Amino acid sequence: MLTIEQQEQYQRDGYIILPGFKGADEIAALRARAEQIVNEFDPSQSQSIFTTRDQAKNTDDYFLASDNTIRCFFEEEAFGADGQLKQAKSLSINKIGHAMHDLDPVFRSFSSDPKLAEVARDLGLADAQVWQSMYIFKQPGIGGEVRWHQDATYFETTPISVTTFWFALEDATLDNGCLWAEPGGHRSPLRERFIRNGDQVRVEKLDTTPWPDDSTAVPLEVKAGALVCFHGLLPHYSAPNRSPVSRHAYTLHATDGQTEYAAHNWIQRDAAFPVRGFV
């Protein structure tokens, strides 16, 4: 699926961009299903927000129980001082997570792509296992910042194998909070480890290597339909969205089944709900 040059680029930079990987019809179907899930979500069930700031403190039971189901999370700035939504519910949701790829037929269809399986193999996943899916809204005006991090923090394997598949469902620009990444940063060490023990979580600091800044990071502006693949150790970030335009995206996190998946990772599966690949 990938050329030798593309594979070499991935090894060098830690990421690769594949324009036009998904068609307009596939994107429209996923967006329509996400809209339906949000419409059916009752905010009285939970007002859980999603934030990447002080995650050990801000991770609640509602979030932890989303590991193998489908739940909605609000933007950090969705609520006013009175505890009420400041805008329509449809413009207040940060993301849907985290098992749509297995539990929802529309999301399963989007994620079960033989082309995607080929890309995964070309990137080094001999036995791809997909642990997590997220539909990210990056809402206009209040779309939250996602701080610098590495995805291997949450999906540690020995050796590190987690790979992220990030689909642009709308154009991602500097204005609406596109991804930023540090080319070659995947050769830096794992800085943090997110550890779950039952209903308790903590973040273990592993390395003091500083996060990138504008002098080394580059924006990954892409058109709707593009697929961005990146290594689990690649530092990446997205700024708040203060523009009037949303930045919808869908992400999958996969590891190689030939590596050892850590028992402390926050998502686990068993024989009753086994982890599956892309096909």
CSV table of C-alpha atoms in Angstrom, one decimal:
chain,number,residue,atom,x,y,z
A,1,MET,CA,0.0,0.0,0.0
A,2,LEU,CA,2.8,2.4,0.9
A,3,THR,CA,5.8,3.0,-1.4
A,4,ILE,CA,9.4,2.5,-0.2
A,5,GLU,CA,9.7,6.3,-0.1
A,6,GLN,CA,6.7,6.6,2.2
A,7,GLN,CA,7.9,3.9,4.5
A,8,GLU,CA,11.3,5.6,4.7
A,9,GLN,CA,9.6,8.9,5.4
A,10,TYR,CA,7.6,7.4,8.3
A,11,GLN,CA,10.8,5.9,9.8
A,12,ARG,CA,12.5,9.3,9.5
A,13,ASP,CA,9.7,11.6,10.6
A,14,GLY,CA,7.5,9.4,12.8
A,15,TYR,CA,4.4,10.2,10.8
A,16,ILE,CA,3.0,10.2,7.3
A,17,ILE,CA,0.1,11.9,5.6
A,18,LEU,CA,-2.0,10.1,3.0
A,19,PRO,CA,-4.4,12.5,1.3
A,20,GLY,CA,-7.8,11.4,0.0
A,21,PHE,CA,-7.7,8.1,1.9
A,22,LYS,CA,-11.4,8.2,2.7
A,23,GLY,CA,-14.1,9.3,0.3
A,24,ALA,CA,-16.9,11.9,0.8
A,25,ASP,CA,-19.6,9.2,1.2
A,26,GLU,CA,-17.7,7.4,3.9
A,27,ILE,CA,-17.1,10.7,5.8
A,28,ALA,CA,-20.7,11.7,5.5
A,29,ALA,CA,-21.9,8.4,6.9
A,30,LEU,CA,-19.6,8.7,9.9
A,31,ARG,CA,-20.5,12.3,10.6
A,32,ALA,CA,-24.3,11.5,10.3
A,33,ARG,CA,-23.9,8.6,12.8
A,34,ALA,CA,-21.9,10.8,15.2
A,35,GLU,CA,-24.6,13.4,15.0
A,36,GLN,CA,-27.2,10.8,15.8
A,37,ILE,CA,-25.3,9.5,18.8
A,38,VAL,CA,-25.0,13.1,20.2
A,39,ASN,CA,-28.7,13.8,19.5
A,40,GLU,CA,-29.6,10.6,21.5
A,41,PHE,CA,-27.3,11.5,24.4
A,42,ASP,CA,-29.0,12.8,27.5
A,43,PRO,CA,-26.8,15.4,29.2
A,44,SER,CA,-28.5,14.5,32.5
A,45,GLN,CA,-26.7,11.2,32.5
A,46,SER,CA,-23.3,12.9,32.9
A,47,GLN,CA,-21.7,16.3,32.5
A,48,SER,CA,-18.3,14.7,32.3
A,49,ILE,CA,-15.8,16.9,30.4
A,50,PHE,CA,-12.7,15.7,28.6
A,51,THR,CA,-9.4,17.5,29.3
A,52,THR,CA,-5.8,16.6,29.0
A,53,ARG,CA,-4.8,18.9,31.9
A,54,ASP,CA,-4.0,17.0,35.1
A,55,GLN,CA,-5.6,13.8,33.8
A,56,ALA,CA,-5.1,11.8,37.0
A,57,LYS,CA,-7.1,14.3,38.9
A,58,ASN,CA,-9.8,14.9,36.2
A,59,THR,CA,-10.4,11.3,35.1
A,60,ASP,CA,-13.7,10.2,36.6
A,61,ASP,CA,-15.7,6.9,36.8
A,62,TYR,CA,-17.8,7.9,33.7
A,63,PHE,CA,-14.6,8.2,31.7
A,64,LEU,CA,-13.0,4.9,32.9
A,65,ALA,CA,-16.3,3.0,32.2
A,66,SER,CA,-16.1,4.2,28.6
A,67,ASP,CA,-13.2,1.9,27.8
A,68,ASN,CA,-15.4,-0.8,26.1
A,69,THR,CA,-18.6,1.1,25.4
A,70,ILE,CA,-19.7,4.4,23.7
A,71,ARG,CA,-20.0,7.6,25.7
A,72,CYS,CA,-20.1,11.3,25.0
A,73,PHE,CA,-17.8,13.9,26.7
A,74,PHE,CA,-18.3,17.7,26.9
A,75,GLU,CA,-15.8,20.4,26.0
A,76,GLU,CA,-14.0,21.9,29.0
A,77,GLU,CA,-15.6,25.3,28.2
A,78,ALA,CA,-19.1,24.0,27.4
A,79,PHE,CA,-20.7,25.1,30.7
A,80,GLY,CA,-21.2,28.5,32.2
A,81,ALA,CA,-20.8,29.6,35.8
A,82,ASP,CA,-24.4,28.5,36.4
A,83,GLY,CA,-23.6,25.0,35.3
A,84,GLN,CA,-25.8,25.2,32.2
A,85,LEU,CA,-24.6,24.7,28.6
A,86,LYS,CA,-23.5,27.9,27.0
A,87,GLN,CA,-24.5,26.7,23.5
A,88,ALA,CA,-26.5,23.9,21.9
A,89,LYS,CA,-25.6,20.4,23.0
A,90,SER,CA,-24.5,19.6,19.4
A,91,LEU,CA,-21.9,22.3,19.7
A,92,SER,CA,-20.8,21.3,23.2
A,93,ILE,CA,-19.5,17.8,22.9
A,94,ASN,CA,-15.7,17.3,22.8
A,95,LYS,CA,-15.7,13.7,21.7
A,96,ILE,CA,-17.3,10.3,21.6
A,97,GLY,CA,-15.3,7.3,22.8
A,98,HIS,CA,-14.0,4.7,23.0
A,99,ALA,CA,-15.3,1.4,21.4
A,100,MET,CA,-17.4,2.6,18.4
A,101,HIS,CA,-15.1,0.7,16.1
A,102,ASP,CA,-16.4,-2.6,17.6
A,103,LEU,CA,-19.9,-1.8,18.8
A,104,ASP,CA,-21.4,0.5,16.2
A,105,PRO,CA,-22.1,-0.8,12.7
A,106,VAL,CA,-21.4,2.5,10.9
A,107,PHE,CA,-18.1,3.1,12.8
A,108,ARG,CA,-17.2,-0.6,12.4
A,109,SER,CA,-17.7,-0.3,8.6
A,110,PHE,CA,-15.5,2.8,8.4
A,111,SER,CA,-12.8,1.1,10.6
A,112,SER,CA,-12.8,-2.3,8.9
A,113,ASP,CA,-10.9,-1.3,5.8
A,114,PRO,CA,-8.6,-3.7,3.9
A,115,LYS,CA,-6.6,-0.7,2.7
A,116,LEU,CA,-6.1,0.4,6.3
A,117,ALA,CA,-5.0,-3.1,7.2
A,118,GLU,CA,-2.4,-2.9,4.5
A,119,VAL,CA,-1.1,0.4,5.7
A,120,ALA,CA,-0.8,-0.9,9.2
A,121,ARG,CA,1.3,-3.8,8.0
A,122,ASP,CA,3.5,-1.5,5.9
A,123,LEU,CA,4.0,0.6,9.1
A,124,GLY,CA,5.2,-2.5,11.0
A,125,LEU,CA,2.1,-3.8,12.7
A,126,ALA,CA,2.4,-7.5,11.9
A,127,ASP,CA,-0.8,-8.3,13.9
A,128,ALA,CA,-2.8,-5.1,14.3
A,129,GLN,CA,-5.0,-4.9,17.4
A,130,VAL,CA,-7.3,-1.9,17.6
A,131,TRP,CA,-8.0,-0.8,21.2
A,132,GLN,CA,-9.6,2.6,21.0
A,133,SER,CA,-11.7,4.8,18.7
A,134,MET,CA,-12.5,8.4,19.2
A,135,TYR,CA,-14.7,10.9,17.3
A,136,ILE,CA,-13.3,14.3,18.0
A,137,PHE,CA,-15.4,17.4,17.3
A,138,LYS,CA,-13.0,20.3,18.1
A,139,GLN,CA,-16.0,22.6,18.4
A,140,PRO,CA,-16.0,26.1,17.0
A,141,GLY,CA,-15.0,28.7,19.5
A,142,ILE,CA,-14.6,26.3,22.5
A,143,GLY,CA,-12.7,23.4,21.0
A,144,GLY,CA,-10.2,22.4,23.7
A,145,GLU,CA,-6.5,22.3,23.6
A,146,VAL,CA,-4.9,18.8,23.6
A,147,ARG,CA,-1.6,19.2,25.3
A,148,TRP,CA,1.7,17.8,24.1
A,149,HIS,CA,1.8,14.0,24.7
A,150,GLN,CA,2.7,10.6,23.2
A,151,ASP,CA,0.1,8.0,22.6
A,152,ALA,CA,2.3,5.3,24.0
A,153,THR,CA,1.6,6.9,27.4
A,154,TYR,CA,-1.8,5.3,27.2
A,155,PHE,CA,-1.1,2.1,25.2
A,156,GLU,CA,2.3,0.8,26.3
A,157,THR,CA,3.7,-2.3,24.8
A,158,THR,CA,7.1,-4.0,25.0
A,159,PRO,CA,8.5,-3.0,22.6
A,160,ILE,CA,6.5,0.1,21.8
A,161,SER,CA,4.2,-0.6,18.9
A,162,VAL,CA,1.1,1.7,19.3
A,163,THR,CA,0.3,3.5,16.1
A,164,THR,CA,-2.3,6.2,15.6
A,165,PHE,CA,-4.6,6.4,12.6
A,166,TRP,CA,-6.1,10.0,12.5
A,167,PHE,CA,-8.7,10.7,9.8
A,168,ALA,CA,-9.6,14.2,8.9
A,169,LEU,CA,-13.4,14.5,8.5
A,170,GLU,CA,-13.1,18.2,7.8
A,171,ASP,CA,-10.3,20.4,6.7
A,172,ALA,CA,-7.8,20.8,9.5
A,173,THR,CA,-6.1,24.2,9.5
A,174,LEU,CA,-4.0,26.4,11.7
A,175,ASP,CA,-7.2,28.4,12.4
A,176,ASN,CA,-9.3,25.5,13.7
A,177,GLY,CA,-6.7,23.6,15.6
A,178,CYS,CA,-4.9,21.2,13.3
A,179,LEU,CA,-2.4,18.7,14.7
A,180,TRP,CA,1.2,19.7,15.4
A,181,ALA,CA,4.1,17.2,15.6
A,182,GLU,CA,7.8,17.1,16.0
A,183,PRO,CA,9.5,15.4,12.9
A,184,GLY,CA,11.8,12.7,14.2
A,185,GLY,CA,10.4,13.1,17.8
A,186,HIS,CA,9.5,9.5,17.9
A,187,ARG,CA,13.1,8.7,18.6
A,188,SER,CA,12.8,10.5,22.0
A,189,PRO,CA,12.0,8.5,25.1
A,190,LEU,CA,8.6,7.8,26.6
A,191,ARG,CA,8.0,10.7,29.0
A,192,GLU,CA,4.9,9.6,30.9
A,193,ARG,CA,3.0,6.4,31.7
A,194,PHE,CA,-0.8,6.5,32.4
A,195,ILE,CA,-1.4,3.7,34.9
A,196,ARG,CA,-4.8,2.2,35.8
A,197,ASN,CA,-5.4,0.0,38.8
A,198,GLY,CA,-9.1,-0.8,39.0
A,199,ASP,CA,-10.9,2.6,39.3
A,200,GLN,CA,-7.7,4.4,40.3
A,201,VAL,CA,-5.4,6.1,37.8
A,202,ARG,CA,-2.1,7.9,38.1
A,203,VAL,CA,0.4,9.4,35.7
A,204,GLU,CA,4.0,8.3,36.3
A,205,LYS,CA,6.7,10.7,35.1
A,206,LEU,CA,9.5,8.7,33.3
A,207,ASP,CA,11.7,11.2,31.6
A,208,THR,CA,12.3,15.0,31.8
A,209,THR,CA,13.0,15.5,28.0
A,210,PRO,CA,11.2,18.8,27.3
A,211,TRP,CA,8.2,18.9,25.0
A,212,PRO,CA,8.7,20.5,21.5
A,213,ASP,CA,8.0,24.1,20.8
A,214,ASP,CA,7.4,26.2,17.6
A,215,SER,CA,11.1,26.0,16.8
A,216,THR,CA,11.0,22.2,16.2
A,217,ALA,CA,7.3,21.4,15.7
A,218,VAL,CA,5.4,21.7,12.4
A,219,PRO,CA,1.6,22.0,11.7
A,220,LEU,CA,-0.1,19.1,9.9
A,221,GLU,CA,-2.7,21.0,7.9
A,222,VAL,CA,-4.7,18.4,5.9
A,223,LYS,CA,-7.9,18.3,3.8
A,224,ALA,CA,-10.9,16.2,4.7
A,225,GLY,CA,-10.4,12.6,3.7
A,226,ALA,CA,-6.7,12.6,4.6
A,227,LEU,CA,-5.2,9.9,6.9
A,228,VAL,CA,-2.4,10.9,9.2
A,229,CYS,CA,-0.5,7.9,10.7
A,230,PHE,CA,2.0,8.4,13.5
A,231,HIS,CA,4.2,6.5,15.8
A,232,GLY,CA,3.3,6.1,19.5
A,233,LEU,CA,6.3,7.9,20.7
A,234,LEU,CA,5.8,11.0,18.4
A,235,PRO,CA,5.0,14.1,20.4
A,236,HIS,CA,1.9,15.8,19.1
A,237,TYR,CA,-0.4,18.6,20.1
A,238,SER,CA,-3.4,20.6,19.0
A,239,ALA,CA,-4.3,24.2,19.9
A,240,PRO,CA,-7.7,25.4,21.0
A,241,ASN,CA,-10.2,26.1,18.3
A,242,ARG,CA,-11.2,29.8,18.5
A,243,SER,CA,-12.4,29.9,14.9
A,244,PRO,CA,-16.1,29.7,13.8
A,245,VAL,CA,-15.4,26.4,12.0
A,246,SER,CA,-15.3,22.9,13.6
A,247,ARG,CA,-12.5,20.4,13.0
A,248,HIS,CA,-14.0,16.9,13.1
A,249,ALA,CA,-11.7,13.9,13.2
A,250,TYR,CA,-11.8,10.2,13.9
A,251,THR,CA,-8.9,8.3,15.4
A,252,LEU,CA,-8.0,4.7,16.0
A,253,HIS,CA,-5.1,3.4,18.2
A,254,ALA,CA,-3.7,0.0,17.3
A,255,THR,CA,-0.8,-2.1,18.7
A,256,ASP,CA,1.0,-5.1,17.4
A,257,GLY,CA,-0.3,-8.4,18.8
A,258,GLN,CA,3.2,-9.8,18.7
A,259,THR,CA,4.3,-7.3,21.4
A,260,GLU,CA,3.4,-7.5,25.1
A,261,TYR,CA,0.4,-5.3,26.0
A,262,ALA,CA,0.9,-3.8,29.4
A,263,ALA,CA,-1.5,-4.9,32.2
A,264,HIS,CA,-1.6,-1.3,33.5
A,265,ASN,CA,-3.0,0.2,30.2
A,266,TRP,CA,-6.4,1.8,30.9
A,267,ILE,CA,-8.2,-0.3,28.2
A,268,GLN,CA,-8.2,-4.1,28.6
A,269,ARG,CA,-10.1,-6.8,26.8
A,270,ASP,CA,-10.8,-10.5,27.6
A,271,ALA,CA,-12.3,-13.5,25.9
A,272,ALA,CA,-15.8,-12.1,26.3
A,273,PHE,CA,-14.9,-9.0,24.3
A,274,PRO,CA,-11.7,-9.8,22.4
A,275,VAL,CA,-9.6,-7.1,20.7
A,276,ARG,CA,-9.8,-7.2,16.9
A,277,GLY,CA,-7.9,-5.9,13.9
A,278,PHE,CA,-8.9,-3.8,11.0
A,279,VAL,CA,-10.7,-6.5,9.0
